[in-house]
Amino acid sequence: MNTIKTTEINTHAGQQVCIQGWVHTTRKMGGIAFLILRDGYGTAQAIFEGDGSSLPAPESIVRLTGRIQPNEQAPGGYELVEPTVELLNAVIEPLPAALGKKELNVGLPTLLDHAVVLNRHPSRRAIFKLSAAAMAGFRQTLNARSFTEVQTPKLVGSATEGGANVFSLDYFGRPAWLAQSPQFYKQIMVGVFERVYEVGPVFRAETHNTSRHINEYVSLDVEFGFIENHWTVMALVRDLLDGIFAEITSRCEHEIELLNVTVPNVPAEIPAIHFREALELITAETGESIIGETDLSPQNERWLGEWALREHSSDFLFVVGYPMSKRPFYTHPDPENPTWSNSFDLLFRGTELITGGQRRHKYADYLSALETAGLPTEPFAEYLEAFKYGMPPHGGFAIGLERLIKQLCQLPNVKQATLFPRDMQRLTP
Amino acid sequence: MNTIKTTEINTHAGQQVCIQGWVHTTRKMGGIAFLILRDGYGTAQAIFEGDGSSLPAPESIVRLTGRIQPNEQAPGGYELVEPTVELLNAVIEPLPAALGKKELNVGLPTLLDHAVVLNRHPSRRAIFKLSAAAMAGFRQTLNARSFTEVQTPKLVGSATEGGANVFSLDYFGRPAWLAQSPQFYKQIMVGVFERVYEVGPVFRAETHNTSRHINEYVSLDVEFGFIENHWTVMALVRDLLDGIFAEITSRCEHEIELLNVTVPNVPAEIPAIHFREALELITAETGESIIGETDLSPQNERWLGEWALREHSSDFLFVVGYPMSKRPFYTHPDPENPTWSNSFDLLFRGTELITGGQRRHKYADYLSALETAGLPTEPFAEYLEAFKYGMPPHGGFAIGLERLIKQLCQLPNVKQATLFPRDMQRLTP
């Protein structure tokens, strides 16, 4: 007997076939019962005589054998009739929540405690399909621009980039740390390939407990050489976002509809505002004086997001030129005014999504930057070696995958955009 | 002035252009000097009057401005003439080894100590271009088969899969471990998407110190449902290898030539031998009695690789049915004879490259398998939850990316196939 995918039933009208998958829902109506079968491709309806009381419970694994028949009222226009049911694997316990309802009506703790099974809900699956499409769009756009994908180590020998926020471990009797970003390695790899990207986990031992932080996340990292300055980097950010959302749109029509997602239009030129001007604007328009601040609060970012939408019809806003005092030592200063940096944040719907900028590229500049920061050079010896041997002007940025999906889907918490999130309290499932 | 890529000079004959990149080599010949410039796309030759003594040292970052002229003797048929040189970033110290020679003549310790800069050598770049192509071929082949890419956590809450070989760390005051494989999560995700894959780092606290082990590597993981048995999985392995090598061949013509790599032909059907028969064959043919062994030694695997090449003209050989006693508890036994398992290894040129098989899918089978293994159920509670709620017959496998590239390029040591390898002694660069 021909076993077909649920999505193929429309091409097998009149034929006897098998379909197999999870019992998604069952319901009775008058003297007949409906079973929606879910497989890795989609769903299909089967119709049974009787009240359906003998049908397997939701999530049971079944193989259905029957005839495909057109029916205008069936989802997709076809259904399986006169089916026989073979139960391949039974359900052991009642589900922690109904997976067949349109909404998954559970609180965040239940969702996370039972993510193993609740991630099967269509709304959850849709979110992670968007994540997969975002990664694919990221890679495709960069591959088309001659970037090379790299995989750099996550176990590192010095807690260099920001000591307080790294996890440490015992590595065969000596200390090691988990990489909190591939920053140093991706810069080093500019020396090798000029243009590189990486998709991989990063680890942050931050004690934040907010709706936009998790302690392990997926970072989409980009770094490339022979830039003019941070504006070259921002131009790539723009094109890359366009590529990511184009891929999401073309791959995920069904998921976008299901989640009621508004895929943003990426403007040909994303509006940009200097950090200094952002402070002035917020102060003038809200009456809250923030002149002299060295960072933007989440409230400031939200306000700027609304402003960009109102004034520029843009879901995106670049804030450029953050103070050097708040940026890491490898940040390239603004040559016109070294109080400010050649760096940027990208706000997406009022939340910081991307941080990036131009990096220093001269060995002597690194030595003086480390001295200014009060940092020793020794832990950075291998990193600095790259700059001894010819590094071009370069820059890059990182996108937090889960935060991208959170903002795209307007989820209340970034943990909802993570398969199995890690926070201060949670290491399982 | 128009700045172009080195690979574009053949379309700009007669024009004044800029090219920029690293000084790859300089050499003099009679009254003229040649400079090979390297950028992220390729190389181009520039020609200078004089002895070249004023040209910047190798690896300097330069911008060259000049006219493109056809020259049959130039690499690629074109060269830059009457150039002016702008030095963008100078080299600070002599290189640890010459990067302009065809071979990178250094020992492994020097290579690894100075990987930051020595990975710029063309032979090193070529290896990592093959890695990138392998990842791309892996994803493309699986995307075309409706697999969904996932990213699962690397920080885990129990040292479940094999306690002795995992790194542990302090996670906000309680113990956590680094995932030694995404095994449990990819199985769980079969419940969500039916067909999944992941590319990510795995961590092994093994005290092996061999030419084929590293303590952090990139694992290409696959898992999917509704299989018949391990033979369904092996059929996908075959097609996936074909897809990977096809992508390498189409993307990396230059690198294949440079490294003198023989890309293997993947047979329409990869030969397979049962573990028991492999023991008998080796015993009969070599005189070394290994009947009753529960695993194959590296020597056994090498012998089998040679045998497969001799008898089946295949670089690949499946060894199937390894003893259950040597396989992890989630391995599905052979229903005909539960001493043996529905699992396999794939040998590529005589080295184990892939391990996989069918997994158990029934909750009750997991409980008894854990009991047989003398393991408690509690640390596996979240994993087992998946099996309470309908899991199809499923299986999968993992490919070690670095080992794939080692075998493909016939490198003596897997560390040569790793950008920045981690072993018991090495955490840097």
PDB file of N, CA, C and O in Angstrom, chain A residues 164-170 176-178 203-207 215 424 427, chain B residues 155-156 167-178:
ATOM      1  N   ALA A 164      32.812  39.328  34.040  1.00  0.00           N
ATOM      2  CA  ALA A 164      31.752  39.041  35.004  1.00  0.00           C
ATOM      3  C   ALA A 164      30.640  38.188  34.421  1.00  0.00           C
ATOM      4  O   ALA A 164      29.948  37.482  35.147  1.00  0.00           O
ATOM      5  N   ASN A 165      30.454  38.247  33.123  1.00  0.00           N
ATOM      6  CA  ASN A 165      29.275  37.622  32.538  1.00  0.00           C
ATOM      7  C   ASN A 165      29.546  36.298  31.847  1.00  0.00           C
ATOM      8  O   ASN A 165      28.766  35.876  30.997  1.00  0.00           O
ATOM      9  N   VAL A 166      30.655  35.645  32.164  1.00  0.00           N
ATOM     10  CA  VAL A 166      30.959  34.390  31.491  1.00  0.00           C
ATOM     11  C   VAL A 166      30.861  33.212  32.454  1.00  0.00           C
ATOM     12  O   VAL A 166      31.162  33.339  33.643  1.00  0.00           O
ATOM     13  N   PHE A 167      30.429  32.091  31.925  1.00  0.00           N
ATOM     14  CA  PHE A 167      30.415  30.852  32.696  1.00  0.00           C
ATOM     15  C   PHE A 167      31.809  30.252  32.663  1.00  0.00           C
ATOM     16  O   PHE A 167      32.450  30.196  31.598  1.00  0.00           O
ATOM     17  N   SER A 168      32.268  29.782  33.818  1.00  0.00           N
ATOM     18  CA  SER A 168      33.584  29.138  33.859  1.00  0.00           C
ATOM     19  C   SER A 168      33.406  27.655  34.148  1.00  0.00           C
ATOM     20  O   SER A 168      32.395  27.232  34.703  1.00  0.00           O
ATOM     21  N   LEU A 169      34.384  26.882  33.741  1.00  0.00           N
ATOM     22  CA  LEU A 169      34.332  25.446  34.011  1.00  0.00           C
ATOM     23  C   LEU A 169      35.734  24.884  34.156  1.00  0.00           C
ATOM     24  O   LEU A 169      36.718  25.540  33.815  1.00  0.00           O
ATOM     25  N   ASP A 170      35.771  23.685  34.675  1.00  0.00           N
ATOM     26  CA  ASP A 170      37.035  22.972  34.818  1.00  0.00           C
ATOM     27  C   ASP A 170      37.326  22.218  33.535  1.00  0.00           C
ATOM     28  O   ASP A 170      36.537  21.388  33.093  1.00  0.00           O
ATOM     29  N   ALA A 176      38.459  27.097  32.130  1.00  0.00           N
ATOM     30  CA  ALA A 176      38.042  27.486  30.783  1.00  0.00           C
ATOM     31  C   ALA A 176      36.756  28.278  30.921  1.00  0.00           C
ATOM     32  O   ALA A 176      36.134  28.286  31.991  1.00  0.00           O
ATOM     33  N   TRP A 177      36.356  28.920  29.854  1.00  0.00           N
ATOM     34  CA  TRP A 177      35.144  29.736  29.865  1.00  0.00           C
ATOM     35  C   TRP A 177      34.317  29.424  28.626  1.00  0.00           C
ATOM     36  O   TRP A 177      34.839  28.945  27.611  1.00  0.00           O
ATOM     37  N   LEU A 178      33.028  29.679  28.745  1.00  0.00           N
ATOM     38  CA  LEU A 178      32.148  29.533  27.582  1.00  0.00           C
ATOM     39  C   LEU A 178      32.082  30.868  26.840  1.00  0.00           C
ATOM     40  O   LEU A 178      31.860  31.911  27.457  1.00  0.00           O
ATOM     41  N   PHE A 203      26.789  32.207  25.274  1.00  0.00           N
ATOM     42  CA  PHE A 203      26.451  31.936  26.675  1.00  0.00           C
ATOM     43  C   PHE A 203      26.706  33.195  27.495  1.00  0.00           C
ATOM     44  O   PHE A 203      27.802  33.746  27.448  1.00  0.00           O
ATOM     45  N   ARG A 204      25.704  33.634  28.232  1.00  0.00           N
ATOM     46  CA  ARG A 204      25.836  34.846  29.037  1.00  0.00           C
ATOM     47  C   ARG A 204      25.427  34.550  30.473  1.00  0.00           C
ATOM     48  O   ARG A 204      24.272  34.230  30.726  1.00  0.00           O
ATOM     49  N   ALA A 205      26.372  34.677  31.365  1.00  0.00           N
ATOM     50  CA  ALA A 205      26.070  34.409  32.779  1.00  0.00           C
ATOM     51  C   ALA A 205      25.457  35.640  33.440  1.00  0.00           C
ATOM     52  O   ALA A 205      25.763  35.963  34.586  1.00  0.00           O
ATOM     53  N   GLU A 206      24.596  36.327  32.729  1.00  0.00           N
ATOM     54  CA  GLU A 206      23.979  37.553  33.247  1.00  0.00           C
ATOM     55  C   GLU A 206      22.882  37.210  34.237  1.00  0.00           C
ATOM     56  O   GLU A 206      22.127  36.266  34.038  1.00  0.00           O
ATOM     57  N   THR A 207      22.785  38.025  35.289  1.00  0.00           N
ATOM     58  CA  THR A 207      21.741  37.789  36.290  1.00  0.00           C
ATOM     59  C   THR A 207      20.467  38.558  35.946  1.00  0.00           C
ATOM     60  O   THR A 207      19.586  38.693  36.774  1.00  0.00           O
ATOM     61  N   ASN A 215      19.990  33.062  28.990  1.00  0.00           N
ATOM     62  CA  ASN A 215      21.406  32.865  29.295  1.00  0.00           C
ATOM     63  C   ASN A 215      22.153  32.054  28.238  1.00  0.00           C
ATOM     64  O   ASN A 215      23.378  31.954  28.277  1.00  0.00           O
ATOM     65  N   MET A 424      18.020  31.888  34.753  1.00  0.00           N
ATOM     66  CA  MET A 424      18.693  31.650  36.030  1.00  0.00           C
ATOM     67  C   MET A 424      18.093  30.476  36.793  1.00  0.00           C
ATOM     68  O   MET A 424      18.785  29.800  37.548  1.00  0.00           O
ATOM     69  N   LEU A 427      17.174  25.020  33.722  1.00  0.00           N
ATOM     70  CA  LEU A 427      18.164  24.268  32.933  1.00  0.00           C
ATOM     71  C   LEU A 427      17.522  23.078  32.229  1.00  0.00           C
ATOM     72  O   LEU A 427      18.187  22.321  31.534  1.00  0.00           O
TER      73      LEU A 427
ATOM     74  N   LEU B 155      23.757  23.914  27.166  1.00  0.00           N
ATOM     75  CA  LEU B 155      23.831  23.839  28.627  1.00  0.00           C
ATOM     76  C   LEU B 155      22.686  22.968  29.088  1.00  0.00           C
ATOM     77  O   LEU B 155      21.517  23.293  28.845  1.00  0.00           O
ATOM     78  N   VAL B 156      23.004  21.857  29.743  1.00  0.00           N
ATOM     79  CA  VAL B 156      21.946  20.922  30.111  1.00  0.00           C
ATOM     80  C   VAL B 156      21.966  20.635  31.607  1.00  0.00           C
ATOM     81  O   VAL B 156      22.997  20.768  32.277  1.00  0.00           O
ATOM     82  N   PHE B 167      31.682  17.765  30.354  1.00  0.00           N
ATOM     83  CA  PHE B 167      32.205  18.879  31.130  1.00  0.00           C
ATOM     84  C   PHE B 167      31.103  19.410  32.030  1.00  0.00           C
ATOM     85  O   PHE B 167      29.963  19.573  31.593  1.00  0.00           O
ATOM     86  N   SER B 168      31.450  19.687  33.286  1.00  0.00           N
ATOM     87  CA  SER B 168      30.471  20.254  34.200  1.00  0.00           C
ATOM     88  C   SER B 168      30.854  21.689  34.531  1.00  0.00           C
ATOM     89  O   SER B 168      32.017  22.086  34.405  1.00  0.00           O
ATOM     90  N   LEU B 169      29.881  22.466  34.938  1.00  0.00           N
ATOM     91  CA  LEU B 169      30.155  23.847  35.318  1.00  0.00           C
ATOM     92  C   LEU B 169      29.160  24.315  36.352  1.00  0.00           C
ATOM     93  O   LEU B 169      28.136  23.672  36.586  1.00  0.00           O
ATOM     94  N   ASP B 170      29.494  25.433  36.958  1.00  0.00           N
ATOM     95  CA  ASP B 170      28.606  26.053  37.933  1.00  0.00           C
ATOM     96  C   ASP B 170      27.640  26.970  37.197  1.00  0.00           C
ATOM     97  O   ASP B 170      28.056  27.878  36.480  1.00  0.00           O
ATOM     98  N   TYR B 171      26.341  26.703  37.381  1.00  0.00           N
ATOM     99  CA  TYR B 171      25.305  27.489  36.712  1.00  0.00           C
ATOM    100  C   TYR B 171      24.476  28.180  37.777  1.00  0.00           C
ATOM    101  O   TYR B 171      23.550  27.606  38.327  1.00  0.00           O
ATOM    102  N   PHE B 172      24.838  29.400  38.096  1.00  0.00           N
ATOM    103  CA  PHE B 172      24.140  30.164  39.134  1.00  0.00           C
ATOM    104  C   PHE B 172      23.971  29.342  40.416  1.00  0.00           C
ATOM    105  O   PHE B 172      22.883  29.229  40.973  1.00  0.00           O
ATOM    106  N   GLY B 173      25.054  28.688  40.816  1.00  0.00           N
ATOM    107  CA  GLY B 173      25.043  27.977  42.080  1.00  0.00           C
ATOM    108  C   GLY B 173      24.608  26.529  42.021  1.00  0.00           C
ATOM    109  O   GLY B 173      24.592  25.848  43.044  1.00  0.00           O
ATOM    110  N   ARG B 174      24.263  26.042  40.823  1.00  0.00           N
ATOM    111  CA  ARG B 174      24.002  24.603  40.755  1.00  0.00           C
ATOM    112  C   ARG B 174      24.707  23.986  39.561  1.00  0.00           C
ATOM    113  O   ARG B 174      25.142  24.710  38.662  1.00  0.00           O
ATOM    114  N   PRO B 175      24.820  22.659  39.548  1.00  0.00           N
ATOM    115  CA  PRO B 175      25.614  22.058  38.480  1.00  0.00           C
ATOM    116  C   PRO B 175      24.879  22.051  37.143  1.00  0.00           C
ATOM    117  O   PRO B 175      23.670  21.850  37.078  1.00  0.00           O
ATOM    118  N   ALA B 176      25.651  22.276  36.088  1.00  0.00           N
ATOM    119  CA  ALA B 176      25.147  22.115  34.728  1.00  0.00           C
ATOM    120  C   ALA B 176      26.214  21.375  33.944  1.00  0.00           C
ATOM    121  O   ALA B 176      27.361  21.229  34.404  1.00  0.00           O
ATOM    122  N   TRP B 177      25.866  20.899  32.770  1.00  0.00           N
ATOM    123  CA  TRP B 177      26.795  20.153  31.939  1.00  0.00           C
ATOM    124  C   TRP B 177      26.736  20.669  30.514  1.00  0.00           C
ATOM    125  O   TRP B 177      25.715  21.246  30.094  1.00  0.00           O
ATOM    126  N   LEU B 178      27.813  20.469  29.780  1.00  0.00           N
ATOM    127  CA  LEU B 178      27.810  20.831  28.358  1.00  0.00           C
ATOM    128  C   LEU B 178      27.352  19.627  27.550  1.00  0.00           C
ATOM    129  O   LEU B 178      27.846  18.513  27.754  1.00  0.00           O
TER     130      LEU B 178
END
